[in-house]
Amino acid sequence: MERKLVKTYGKIIKKYAPDHPLAARRMIVAGLGLEKFRTRYLADRNIPAAYRYLNTYAVGEVLEALRHPQQSVWANIFAPVEILQCFDVHSLSVECLSSFLSGFMIEDYFLDFAENEGIAPTLCSYHKNFLGAMDSGVIPPAAFAVTTSTICDGNVNTFRYLAERHGVPEILLDIPDRYSPEAEAYVVEQLRELIRALSDTFGRKMDYDRLSEILKRENASKESYRRTLSMMRTKAYPSTLTLQMYMLFANHLNIGTPEIYKFYQMMENEVAAAPEFHGVNIFWVHLLPWYQDTLQEYFNGSHEYQIQGVEMSLDYMDPLDSARPLESLAKKMINNIYTGSYERKADMVQQVVQEIQPDGVINFCHWGCKQSSGGAMILKEKMQEIGMPFLILDGDGMDRRNSHDGQIRTRFEAFLEVIHTQRNIGKNNEEKHHDFLYV
């Protein structure tokens, strides 16, 4: 019933979008307002309180960015959002906005709009959706744009195109692929340039003491999350695919805020008090196709199958030196697992998997993303080395037209059979071992 209502509402938005883009925008804003109310007061109580809190917070952040574009910044998820917080602006990422538009079931309109104006069909659907939303006039331009050269080559071109077309001041942070003192100094100088540009745009001075406090909260948040992950192996803590995507608000777009620190504390306390979990834990790699029927059926609110973690939440976990904030942020971006060769990410996933011991790993190859597809076999080899069941799923994280439920169901359920078989073998071997000891 809920999906039918959303689809109907989305059709009305698409009807108004061509000739009345402002009316379509107002409908999107109104819809987000209703969703914020629903998540705060009418959310499923079987979902943990921390996730419900994060859901409301994330919807509210997107809502404020659309209501007050003059106080918002386009940013990719690897941008130094800690600096943006010092200027009291809202960060809006390509992936974030595109996912919310897909939530209204209107992504097809913006994807087609972008392609009809000459954008390549092979471009990542998140980027095409974002481009179509901006160029159609439905979504307003932000006051500023900042992106990094990290991981995604399409990201740089998307930001450059939109900044030039819509007259938005832009900063591109060029991140070296390996750490050295010279590389750190190079990025620090770019961060100083970013601060000057933000000061000119928003008419405010940079508060370095505030930045240090943000980094302290970021450190505390990551430590809390690290403790939570160590408990998740044996704890029942249900979520949904969408809520796992909302974790990007927690560990990237809003990391270091008081609200996100509160979220991590809530999560840690809830997991510590949660009942024992005897189902299947999955560690997820890359984006989640939150709308996909089969995966929703198995993971949303489930007490039998749960996503133990997502590698994007762990892309940089080292503590930051709050006494040297710019240098720490530079090091964070240079040493991120997405900077440099794919082996850096594969090694990290292998290490985390060995530490948290999930039952299996799923790598989702998002259509249009060269990184997720090109590195999948490297990651497969890493999982084979440690005997971890591994599944590669192909699809689209945002565009329903590029995802086929039948194929995903067949491969996913076969993967679960492998996991259950392996667990039964292990259980039988353990019982035989105990019998031998008893005898």
CSV table of C-alpha atoms in Angstrom, one decimal:
chain,number,residue,atom,x,y,z
A,1,MET,CA,0.0,0.0,0.0
A,2,GLU,CA,2.8,2.4,1.0
A,3,ARG,CA,4.7,1.7,-2.3
A,4,LYS,CA,1.5,2.3,-4.3
A,5,LEU,CA,1.0,5.7,-2.6
A,6,VAL,CA,4.6,6.7,-3.3
A,7,LYS,CA,4.4,5.6,-6.9
A,8,THR,CA,1.2,7.7,-7.4
A,9,TYR,CA,2.8,10.7,-5.7
A,10,GLY,CA,5.9,10.3,-8.0
A,11,LYS,CA,3.7,10.2,-11.1
A,12,ILE,CA,2.2,13.6,-10.1
A,13,ILE,CA,5.7,15.0,-9.5
A,14,LYS,CA,6.8,13.8,-13.0
A,15,LYS,CA,3.6,15.3,-14.5
A,16,TYR,CA,4.4,18.8,-13.2
A,17,ALA,CA,8.2,18.7,-13.7
A,18,PRO,CA,8.4,19.6,-17.4
A,19,ASP,CA,6.4,22.8,-17.3
A,20,HIS,CA,6.3,23.6,-13.6
A,21,PRO,CA,9.6,22.5,-12.1
A,22,LEU,CA,9.1,24.8,-9.0
A,23,ALA,CA,5.8,23.0,-8.3
A,24,ALA,CA,7.5,19.6,-8.6
A,25,ARG,CA,10.2,20.9,-6.2
A,26,ARG,CA,7.6,21.9,-3.7
A,27,MET,CA,6.1,18.5,-3.9
A,28,ILE,CA,9.4,16.9,-3.2
A,29,VAL,CA,10.0,19.2,-0.2
A,30,ALA,CA,6.5,18.5,1.1
A,31,GLY,CA,7.1,14.7,0.7
A,32,LEU,CA,10.3,14.9,2.6
A,33,GLY,CA,8.5,16.9,5.4
A,34,LEU,CA,5.9,14.1,5.7
A,35,GLU,CA,8.7,11.5,5.7
A,36,LYS,CA,10.5,13.3,8.5
A,37,PHE,CA,7.2,13.3,10.5
A,38,ARG,CA,6.7,9.6,9.8
A,39,THR,CA,10.2,8.5,10.8
A,40,ARG,CA,9.9,10.5,14.0
A,41,TYR,CA,6.5,9.5,15.2
A,42,LEU,CA,5.2,6.5,13.0
A,43,ALA,CA,8.3,4.5,12.3
A,44,ASP,CA,8.4,0.7,12.7
A,45,ARG,CA,9.2,0.1,16.4
A,46,ASN,CA,10.8,-3.2,15.6
A,47,ILE,CA,13.7,-1.2,14.2
A,48,PRO,CA,16.2,-0.1,16.9
A,49,ALA,CA,15.8,3.5,18.2
A,50,ALA,CA,19.3,4.5,17.0
A,51,TYR,CA,18.4,3.7,13.4
A,52,ARG,CA,15.1,5.5,13.7
A,53,TYR,CA,17.0,8.5,15.1
A,54,LEU,CA,19.4,8.4,12.2
A,55,ASN,CA,16.6,8.1,9.7
A,56,THR,CA,14.9,11.2,10.9
A,57,TYR,CA,18.2,13.1,11.1
A,58,ALA,CA,19.2,12.2,7.5
A,59,VAL,CA,15.8,13.1,6.0
A,60,GLY,CA,16.0,16.4,7.9
A,61,GLU,CA,19.4,17.2,6.5
A,62,VAL,CA,18.3,16.7,2.9
A,63,LEU,CA,15.1,18.7,3.6
A,64,GLU,CA,17.1,21.7,5.0
A,65,ALA,CA,19.5,21.6,2.0
A,66,LEU,CA,16.6,21.8,-0.4
A,67,ARG,CA,14.8,24.5,1.6
A,68,HIS,CA,17.9,26.6,2.0
A,69,PRO,CA,20.1,26.1,-1.1
A,70,GLN,CA,22.0,29.3,-0.3
A,71,GLN,CA,23.3,27.5,2.8
A,72,SER,CA,24.1,24.2,1.2
A,73,VAL,CA,27.2,22.7,-0.5
A,74,TRP,CA,27.4,20.0,-3.1
A,75,ALA,CA,30.0,17.6,-1.8
A,76,ASN,CA,31.1,14.1,-2.5
A,77,ILE,CA,31.3,11.7,0.5
A,78,PHE,CA,35.1,12.0,0.7
A,79,ALA,CA,35.1,15.8,0.9
A,80,PRO,CA,36.4,17.3,4.2
A,81,VAL,CA,32.9,17.9,5.6
A,82,GLU,CA,34.4,18.7,9.0
A,83,ILE,CA,35.5,22.1,7.5
A,84,LEU,CA,32.0,22.6,6.0
A,85,GLN,CA,30.5,22.2,9.5
A,86,CYS,CA,32.5,25.1,10.7
A,87,PHE,CA,30.6,27.3,8.3
A,88,ASP,CA,27.1,25.9,9.3
A,89,VAL,CA,26.2,24.7,5.9
A,90,HIS,CA,24.4,21.5,4.8
A,91,SER,CA,26.3,18.9,2.7
A,92,LEU,CA,24.4,17.4,-0.2
A,93,SER,CA,26.1,14.6,-2.1
A,94,VAL,CA,25.3,13.2,-5.5
A,95,GLU,CA,24.6,9.7,-4.2
A,96,CYS,CA,22.5,11.0,-1.4
A,97,LEU,CA,20.2,13.3,-3.4
A,98,SER,CA,19.9,10.7,-6.2
A,99,SER,CA,18.8,8.0,-3.7
A,100,PHE,CA,16.1,10.3,-2.2
A,101,LEU,CA,14.8,11.1,-5.7
A,102,SER,CA,14.7,7.4,-6.4
A,103,GLY,CA,12.7,7.0,-3.2
A,104,PHE,CA,10.0,9.0,-4.8
A,105,MET,CA,10.2,6.7,-7.8
A,106,ILE,CA,11.0,9.6,-10.1
A,107,GLU,CA,14.6,8.7,-11.1
A,108,ASP,CA,13.5,7.6,-14.6
A,109,TYR,CA,12.4,11.2,-15.4
A,110,PHE,CA,15.7,12.8,-14.5
A,111,LEU,CA,17.8,10.0,-16.0
A,112,ASP,CA,16.0,10.4,-19.3
A,113,PHE,CA,16.2,14.2,-19.1
A,114,ALA,CA,20.0,14.0,-18.7
A,115,GLU,CA,20.4,11.6,-21.6
A,116,ASN,CA,18.1,13.7,-23.8
A,117,GLU,CA,20.3,16.7,-23.3
A,118,GLY,CA,23.4,14.7,-24.4
A,119,ILE,CA,24.7,13.0,-21.2
A,120,ALA,CA,26.3,9.6,-22.0
A,121,PRO,CA,24.0,6.6,-21.2
A,122,THR,CA,27.0,4.9,-19.7
A,123,LEU,CA,27.6,7.5,-17.0
A,124,CYS,CA,26.8,6.3,-13.5
A,125,SER,CA,23.1,6.5,-12.8
A,126,TYR,CA,23.6,8.4,-9.6
A,127,HIS,CA,25.4,11.2,-11.5
A,128,LYS,CA,22.9,11.2,-14.4
A,129,ASN,CA,20.0,11.5,-11.9
A,130,PHE,CA,21.8,14.4,-10.2
A,131,LEU,CA,22.5,16.1,-13.5
A,132,GLY,CA,18.9,15.7,-14.7
A,133,ALA,CA,17.5,17.0,-11.4
A,134,MET,CA,19.6,20.2,-11.6
A,135,ASP,CA,19.4,20.9,-15.3
A,136,SER,CA,15.6,20.4,-15.3
A,137,GLY,CA,15.3,23.1,-12.7
A,138,VAL,CA,13.5,20.9,-10.2
A,139,ILE,CA,16.4,20.9,-7.8
A,140,PRO,CA,18.0,24.3,-7.1
A,141,PRO,CA,21.8,25.0,-7.3
A,142,ALA,CA,23.8,25.0,-4.1
A,143,ALA,CA,25.9,28.0,-3.0
A,144,PHE,CA,29.2,26.1,-3.4
A,145,ALA,CA,30.6,22.8,-4.6
A,146,VAL,CA,33.6,20.8,-3.3
A,147,THR,CA,34.7,17.4,-4.5
A,148,THR,CA,37.9,15.2,-4.5
A,149,SER,CA,39.7,13.2,-7.1
A,150,THR,CA,39.2,10.1,-4.9
A,151,ILE,CA,38.0,6.9,-6.6
A,152,CYS,CA,35.4,8.2,-9.1
A,153,ASP,CA,36.6,9.7,-12.3
A,154,GLY,CA,33.0,10.7,-13.3
A,155,ASN,CA,32.6,12.7,-10.1
A,156,VAL,CA,35.1,15.3,-11.2
A,157,ASN,CA,33.4,15.9,-14.5
A,158,THR,CA,29.9,16.0,-13.0
A,159,PHE,CA,30.9,18.6,-10.5
A,160,ARG,CA,32.8,20.7,-13.1
A,161,TYR,CA,29.9,20.6,-15.5
A,162,LEU,CA,27.3,21.6,-13.0
A,163,ALA,CA,29.4,24.3,-11.5
A,164,GLU,CA,30.0,25.9,-14.9
A,165,ARG,CA,26.4,25.5,-16.1
A,166,HIS,CA,24.8,26.9,-12.9
A,167,GLY,CA,27.4,29.4,-11.9
A,168,VAL,CA,28.4,27.7,-8.6
A,169,PRO,CA,31.8,28.3,-7.1
A,170,GLU,CA,33.8,25.0,-7.1
A,171,ILE,CA,36.9,23.6,-5.5
A,172,LEU,CA,38.4,20.3,-6.7
A,173,LEU,CA,40.8,18.7,-4.1
A,174,ASP,CA,43.5,16.8,-5.9
A,175,ILE,CA,44.4,13.9,-3.6
A,176,PRO,CA,47.8,12.1,-4.1
A,177,ASP,CA,47.6,8.3,-4.3
A,178,ARG,CA,50.2,7.6,-1.6
A,179,TYR,CA,51.2,9.3,1.6
A,180,SER,CA,54.4,11.4,2.1
A,181,PRO,CA,55.1,14.6,4.0
A,182,GLU,CA,55.1,16.5,0.7
A,183,ALA,CA,51.8,15.0,-0.2
A,184,GLU,CA,50.3,16.0,3.1
A,185,ALA,CA,51.6,19.6,2.7
A,186,TYR,CA,50.2,19.7,-0.8
A,187,VAL,CA,46.7,18.8,0.4
A,188,VAL,CA,46.9,21.1,3.4
A,189,GLU,CA,47.5,24.0,1.1
A,190,GLN,CA,44.4,23.0,-0.9
A,191,LEU,CA,42.4,22.9,2.3
A,192,ARG,CA,43.5,26.4,3.1
A,193,GLU,CA,42.3,27.5,-0.4
A,194,LEU,CA,39.0,25.8,0.3
A,195,ILE,CA,38.6,27.7,3.6
A,196,ARG,CA,39.3,31.0,1.9
A,197,ALA,CA,36.7,30.2,-0.8
A,198,LEU,CA,34.1,29.2,1.8
A,199,SER,CA,34.8,32.4,3.8
A,200,ASP,CA,34.3,34.5,0.6
A,201,THR,CA,31.1,32.6,-0.3
A,202,PHE,CA,29.4,32.6,3.1
A,203,GLY,CA,30.9,35.7,4.7
A,204,ARG,CA,32.2,33.9,7.8
A,205,LYS,CA,35.6,33.3,9.3
A,206,MET,CA,37.0,29.9,10.0
A,207,ASP,CA,37.0,28.8,13.6
A,208,TYR,CA,39.9,26.3,14.1
A,209,ASP,CA,39.0,25.7,17.7
A,210,ARG,CA,35.6,24.5,16.5
A,211,LEU,CA,37.3,22.3,13.9
A,212,SER,CA,39.4,20.6,16.7
A,213,GLU,CA,36.2,19.9,18.7
A,214,ILE,CA,34.6,18.3,15.6
A,215,LEU,CA,37.6,16.0,15.1
A,216,LYS,CA,37.5,15.0,18.8
A,217,ARG,CA,33.8,14.0,18.3
A,218,GLU,CA,34.7,12.2,15.1
A,219,ASN,CA,37.3,10.2,17.0
A,220,ALA,CA,34.9,9.3,19.8
A,221,SER,CA,32.2,8.3,17.2
A,222,LYS,CA,34.6,6.0,15.4
A,223,GLU,CA,35.7,4.4,18.7
A,224,SER,CA,32.1,3.8,19.6
A,225,TYR,CA,31.4,2.3,16.3
A,226,ARG,CA,34.5,0.0,16.5
A,227,ARG,CA,33.3,-1.3,19.8
A,228,THR,CA,29.8,-1.8,18.3
A,229,LEU,CA,31.2,-3.8,15.4
A,230,SER,CA,33.0,-6.2,17.8
A,231,MET,CA,29.7,-7.0,19.4
A,232,MET,CA,27.6,-7.3,16.3
A,233,ARG,CA,28.7,-10.9,15.5
A,234,THR,CA,26.5,-12.3,18.3
A,235,LYS,CA,23.9,-9.6,18.7
A,236,ALA,CA,20.5,-9.3,16.9
A,237,TYR,CA,20.3,-5.7,15.6
A,238,PRO,CA,17.8,-5.5,12.7
A,239,SER,CA,18.0,-2.8,10.1
A,240,THR,CA,17.0,-2.2,6.5
A,241,LEU,CA,18.9,-1.7,3.2
A,242,THR,CA,17.9,1.9,3.3
A,243,LEU,CA,19.1,2.4,6.9
A,244,GLN,CA,22.5,0.9,5.9
A,245,MET,CA,22.7,3.5,3.2
A,246,TYR,CA,21.9,6.2,5.7
A,247,MET,CA,25.1,5.2,7.5
A,248,LEU,CA,26.8,7.4,4.9
A,249,PHE,CA,25.3,10.4,6.8
A,250,ALA,CA,26.8,9.1,10.0
A,251,ASN,CA,30.3,8.1,8.8
A,252,HIS,CA,30.8,10.6,6.0
A,253,LEU,CA,28.5,13.6,5.4
A,254,ASN,CA,27.9,14.5,9.0
A,255,ILE,CA,30.7,12.8,10.9
A,256,GLY,CA,31.8,14.9,13.9
A,257,THR,CA,28.5,16.5,14.6
A,258,PRO,CA,26.9,16.2,18.1
A,259,GLU,CA,23.9,14.5,16.5
A,260,ILE,CA,26.0,11.8,14.9
A,261,TYR,CA,28.0,11.2,18.1
A,262,LYS,CA,24.7,10.7,19.9
A,263,PHE,CA,23.7,8.2,17.3
A,264,TYR,CA,26.8,6.1,17.7
A,265,GLN,CA,26.4,6.2,21.5
A,266,MET,CA,22.8,5.1,21.2
A,267,MET,CA,23.8,2.3,18.8
A,268,GLU,CA,26.5,1.0,21.0
A,269,ASN,CA,24.3,0.9,24.1
A,270,GLU,CA,21.5,-0.9,22.1
A,271,VAL,CA,23.8,-3.5,20.6
A,272,ALA,CA,25.3,-4.2,24.0
A,273,ALA,CA,21.8,-4.9,25.4
A,274,ALA,CA,20.5,-6.7,22.3
A,275,PRO,CA,19.5,-10.4,22.4
A,276,GLU,CA,21.8,-13.1,21.0
A,277,PHE,CA,21.8,-13.5,17.2
A,278,HIS,CA,22.0,-17.0,15.7
A,279,GLY,CA,21.2,-16.1,12.1
A,280,VAL,CA,23.4,-15.2,9.1
A,281,ASN,CA,25.7,-12.2,9.2
A,282,ILE,CA,26.7,-10.5,5.9
A,283,PHE,CA,29.5,-8.0,5.4
A,284,TRP,CA,28.6,-5.8,2.4
A,285,VAL,CA,31.0,-4.2,0.0
A,286,HIS,CA,30.0,-1.0,-2.0
A,287,LEU,CA,26.5,0.4,-2.5
A,288,LEU,CA,23.3,-1.2,-1.5
A,289,PRO,CA,20.3,-1.5,-4.0
A,290,TRP,CA,17.9,-0.5,-1.3
A,291,TYR,CA,14.8,-0.9,-3.5
A,292,GLN,CA,15.5,-4.5,-4.7
A,293,ASP,CA,12.6,-6.8,-3.7
A,294,THR,CA,14.6,-10.0,-2.9
A,295,LEU,CA,17.2,-8.3,-0.8
A,296,GLN,CA,14.5,-6.3,1.1
A,297,GLU,CA,12.6,-9.5,1.7
A,298,TYR,CA,15.7,-11.1,3.4
A,299,PHE,CA,17.3,-8.1,5.2
A,300,ASN,CA,14.6,-5.5,6.1
A,301,GLY,CA,13.8,-5.9,9.7
A,302,SER,CA,15.0,-9.5,9.7
A,303,HIS,CA,16.1,-11.5,12.7
A,304,GLU,CA,17.5,-14.3,10.5
A,305,TYR,CA,19.7,-12.3,8.1
A,306,GLN,CA,21.5,-9.1,8.9
A,307,ILE,CA,24.1,-6.9,7.4
A,308,GLN,CA,26.9,-6.8,10.0
A,309,GLY,CA,28.7,-3.9,8.3
A,310,VAL,CA,29.5,-2.1,5.1
A,311,GLU,CA,33.1,-1.4,4.0
A,312,MET,CA,32.2,2.2,3.1
A,313,SER,CA,31.7,2.9,6.8
A,314,LEU,CA,35.3,1.9,7.6
A,315,ASP,CA,37.2,3.6,4.8
A,316,TYR,CA,39.4,5.4,7.4
A,317,MET,CA,39.4,4.6,11.1
A,318,ASP,CA,42.6,6.0,12.4
A,319,PRO,CA,42.3,8.7,15.1
A,320,LEU,CA,42.7,12.3,14.0
A,321,ASP,CA,45.1,14.7,15.7
A,322,SER,CA,42.8,17.5,16.9
A,323,ALA,CA,45.8,19.7,17.6
A,324,ARG,CA,46.8,19.6,13.9
A,325,PRO,CA,43.3,19.5,12.2
A,326,LEU,CA,44.2,20.4,8.6
A,327,GLU,CA,47.2,18.0,8.6
A,328,SER,CA,45.0,15.3,10.0
A,329,LEU,CA,42.3,15.8,7.4
A,330,ALA,CA,44.9,15.7,4.7
A,331,LYS,CA,46.2,12.4,6.0
A,332,LYS,CA,42.7,11.1,6.2
A,333,MET,CA,42.0,11.8,2.6
A,334,ILE,CA,45.4,10.5,1.3
A,335,ASN,CA,45.3,7.3,3.4
A,336,ASN,CA,41.6,6.5,2.6
A,337,ILE,CA,41.2,3.0,1.3
A,338,TYR,CA,39.6,4.4,-1.8
A,339,THR,CA,42.7,6.4,-2.7
A,340,GLY,CA,45.3,4.6,-4.8
A,341,SER,CA,45.1,1.0,-6.0
A,342,TYR,CA,42.2,-1.3,-5.3
A,343,GLU,CA,44.5,-3.6,-3.3
A,344,ARG,CA,44.3,-1.1,-0.5
A,345,LYS,CA,40.6,-1.6,-0.2
A,346,ALA,CA,40.8,-5.4,-0.7
A,347,ASP,CA,43.4,-5.7,2.1
A,348,MET,CA,41.2,-3.7,4.4
A,349,VAL,CA,38.1,-5.8,3.7
A,350,GLN,CA,40.1,-9.0,4.3
A,351,GLN,CA,41.4,-7.6,7.6
A,352,VAL,CA,38.0,-6.5,8.8
A,353,VAL,CA,36.3,-9.8,7.8
A,354,GLN,CA,38.9,-11.7,9.7
A,355,GLU,CA,38.2,-9.5,12.8
A,356,ILE,CA,34.4,-9.5,12.8
A,357,GLN,CA,33.9,-13.0,11.2
A,358,PRO,CA,30.7,-12.6,9.2
A,359,ASP,CA,29.2,-15.7,7.5
A,360,GLY,CA,29.7,-14.3,4.0
A,361,VAL,CA,30.7,-11.2,2.0
A,362,ILE,CA,28.6,-9.7,-0.8
A,363,ASN,CA,30.2,-7.3,-3.3
A,364,PHE,CA,27.6,-5.2,-5.2
A,365,CYS,CA,28.9,-4.1,-8.6
A,366,HIS,CA,26.9,-1.0,-9.3
A,367,TRP,CA,26.2,-0.5,-13.0
A,368,GLY,CA,28.3,2.3,-14.4
A,369,CYS,CA,30.9,2.2,-11.6
A,370,LYS,CA,34.3,1.0,-13.0
A,371,GLN,CA,35.8,0.6,-9.5
A,372,SER,CA,33.2,-1.8,-8.2
A,373,SER,CA,33.3,-4.0,-11.3
A,374,GLY,CA,37.0,-3.8,-12.0
A,375,GLY,CA,38.1,-4.8,-8.5
A,376,ALA,CA,35.6,-7.5,-7.8
A,377,MET,CA,38.0,-10.4,-8.8
A,378,ILE,CA,40.8,-9.0,-6.7
A,379,LEU,CA,38.5,-9.0,-3.7
A,380,LYS,CA,37.3,-12.5,-4.6
A,381,GLU,CA,40.9,-13.8,-4.4
A,382,LYS,CA,41.3,-12.1,-1.0
A,383,MET,CA,38.2,-13.9,0.3
A,384,GLN,CA,39.3,-17.2,-1.1
A,385,GLU,CA,42.6,-16.9,0.8
A,386,ILE,CA,40.7,-16.9,4.1
A,387,GLY,CA,37.9,-19.3,3.0
A,388,MET,CA,35.1,-16.7,3.2
A,389,PRO,CA,32.0,-17.3,1.1
A,390,PHE,CA,31.8,-14.5,-1.5
A,391,LEU,CA,29.1,-13.4,-3.9
A,392,ILE,CA,29.3,-10.8,-6.7
A,393,LEU,CA,26.0,-9.2,-7.5
A,394,ASP,CA,25.5,-7.0,-10.5
A,395,GLY,CA,22.8,-4.3,-10.7
A,396,ASP,CA,22.1,-0.7,-10.2
A,397,GLY,CA,22.0,1.0,-6.8
A,398,MET,CA,19.5,3.6,-7.8
A,399,ASP,CA,17.8,2.9,-11.2
A,400,ARG,CA,15.2,0.2,-11.0
A,401,ARG,CA,15.3,-0.3,-14.8
A,402,ASN,CA,18.9,-1.7,-14.6
A,403,SER,CA,18.2,-4.3,-11.9
A,404,HIS,CA,16.6,-7.7,-12.5
A,405,ASP,CA,15.1,-9.3,-9.4
A,406,GLY,CA,15.0,-12.9,-10.9
A,407,GLN,CA,18.7,-13.1,-11.5
A,408,ILE,CA,19.5,-11.5,-8.1
A,409,ARG,CA,17.2,-13.9,-6.3
A,410,THR,CA,18.7,-17.0,-8.0
A,411,ARG,CA,22.3,-16.1,-7.2
A,412,PHE,CA,21.6,-14.7,-3.7
A,413,GLU,CA,19.6,-17.8,-2.5
A,414,ALA,CA,22.3,-20.1,-4.0
A,415,PHE,CA,24.8,-18.1,-2.0
A,416,LEU,CA,22.8,-18.6,1.2
A,417,GLU,CA,22.7,-22.3,0.6
A,418,VAL,CA,26.5,-22.3,0.4
A,419,ILE,CA,26.7,-20.5,3.7
A,420,HIS,CA,24.2,-22.8,5.5
A,421,THR,CA,26.0,-25.8,4.1
A,422,GLN,CA,29.4,-24.5,5.4
A,423,ARG,CA,27.9,-23.7,8.8
A,424,ASN,CA,26.4,-27.2,9.1
A,425,ILE,CA,29.7,-28.8,8.2
A,426,GLY,CA,31.4,-26.7,10.8
A,427,LYS,CA,28.8,-27.6,13.4
A,428,ASN,CA,29.1,-31.3,12.7
A,429,ASN,CA,32.8,-31.2,12.9
A,430,GLU,CA,32.6,-29.4,16.2
A,431,GLU,CA,30.1,-32.0,17.6
A,432,LYS,CA,32.4,-34.8,16.5
A,433,HIS,CA,35.4,-33.0,18.2
A,434,HIS,CA,33.4,-32.7,21.4
A,435,ASP,CA,32.3,-36.4,21.2
A,436,PHE,CA,36.0,-37.4,20.9
A,437,LEU,CA,37.0,-35.3,23.9
A,438,TYR,CA,34.1,-36.8,25.9
A,439,VAL,CA,35.1,-40.3,25.1
